[in-house]
């Protein structure tokens, strides 16, 4: 590959990351939930930065913020990620992908390096699980995976109808189909992201090349027993829904930790609702969520069956009624080898230490995979921590990741020029 380094401006990138972090719920840093006032304000700031960078800036029908560089039609090159956060999340998850892409676009303009293809920088709306069953919203709409009916039936956490919330950001749910991308319209999608795990840091690598994105599967479970007096009911007579739920939680942990799966799978019960949740009443009902993820389809299927088997056994033994409904079943998304190789060569050319690794967290790239070849560059984050205020990435690492991403972008553009 024969491309000059883009020389991303670290100071400018660092200043952008710091400024964006200021858009947070002041009582709960760093909280910028999709559709919240903080999010809307951050979006306005970001759109202004896109315009300052000379990008043709718009919000698509789904509420994705898009900045475009270069005229002409035909397939586009796309870079992006998200700027919404979980509650009390971090300053880098998603943010480095959006601001890194912005910095790349600026440097492309400043250096006069003209791409053969138009470039689009996308801040995908609502990547984090803010809307049950619909997040990540923006990338799913682009892939044609969300219908107008699904939007019409949903609301944001404040109670506002989702359609109105999208319109408030400049989207137009009535024209949702216009946000959709067909296969072939996107030449490639590249995303820079923090690893959200400790692998790169432990290996001393500067960047990671993602090989596969794990699939999250989520189930809603309810266990129903009998609410009764906590003093008068003997232990033998109880049908305690929470004690059953406790067993299930441990069964999920065991299923995901089976020796041959432990590298590939994880399992979590992250939400519980106990009824009536009183100090002197035996819990009569528990609703909970089970989440399992894996980078291997077979491992995921095994874990799911194991969780279902455990639930049936626990319920039968304890005299509980149990229901389990998988609401979200995904398949792991392999990253095309050609995309991995372009990124690997870029890192080699730049003398940046890279390693290949799977992503156990999900990303917008996974949702776009059906409509575009996708590639992901990871950078290390301190102690592997993420989705917490301590989340931290060094500016040098963000810049190195952006440099690798930019070089891969230039190479993909050059390849498309060759075959045109
Ligand atoms: Zn993210």
mmCIF file of N, CA, C and O and ligand atoms in Angstrom, residues 82 93-94 127-128 193 363, ligand 1:
data_model
loop_
_atom_site.group_PDB
_atom_site.id
_atom_site.type_symbol
_atom_site.label_atom_id
_atom_site.label_comp_id
_atom_site.label_asym_id
_atom_site.label_seq_id
_atom_site.Cartn_x
_atom_site.Cartn_y
_atom_site.Cartn_z
ATOM 1 N N UNK A 82 -21.376 5.410 17.609
ATOM 2 C CA UNK A 82 -22.515 6.028 18.298
ATOM 3 C C UNK A 82 -22.019 6.923 19.434
ATOM 4 O O UNK A 82 -20.936 6.693 19.981
ATOM 5 N N UNK A 93 -16.636 4.763 24.669
ATOM 6 C CA UNK A 93 -17.453 3.754 23.978
ATOM 7 C C UNK A 93 -18.283 4.450 22.895
ATOM 8 O O UNK A 93 -19.104 5.307 23.216
ATOM 9 N N UNK A 94 -18.050 4.091 21.640
ATOM 10 C CA UNK A 94 -18.782 4.706 20.534
ATOM 11 C C UNK A 94 -18.199 6.039 20.110
ATOM 12 O O UNK A 94 -18.024 6.309 18.925
ATOM 13 N N UNK A 127 -27.628 3.334 19.936
ATOM 14 C CA UNK A 127 -26.975 2.020 19.837
ATOM 15 C C UNK A 127 -27.168 1.223 21.117
ATOM 16 O O UNK A 127 -27.379 0.024 21.094
ATOM 17 N N UNK A 128 -27.076 1.929 22.251
ATOM 18 C CA UNK A 128 -27.184 1.238 23.550
ATOM 19 C C UNK A 128 -28.645 0.815 23.769
ATOM 20 O O UNK A 128 -29.552 1.382 23.171
ATOM 21 N N UNK A 193 -13.393 1.353 17.645
ATOM 22 C CA UNK A 193 -14.100 1.202 18.924
ATOM 23 C C UNK A 193 -13.094 0.797 19.998
ATOM 24 O O UNK A 193 -12.090 0.163 19.683
ATOM 25 N N UNK A 363 -21.887 -4.445 18.200
ATOM 26 C CA UNK A 363 -21.623 -3.097 17.681
ATOM 27 C C UNK A 363 -22.508 -2.829 16.468
ATOM 28 O O UNK A 363 -23.049 -3.755 15.869
HETATM 29 ZN ZN1 LIG B 1 -20.245 0.994 21.616
#
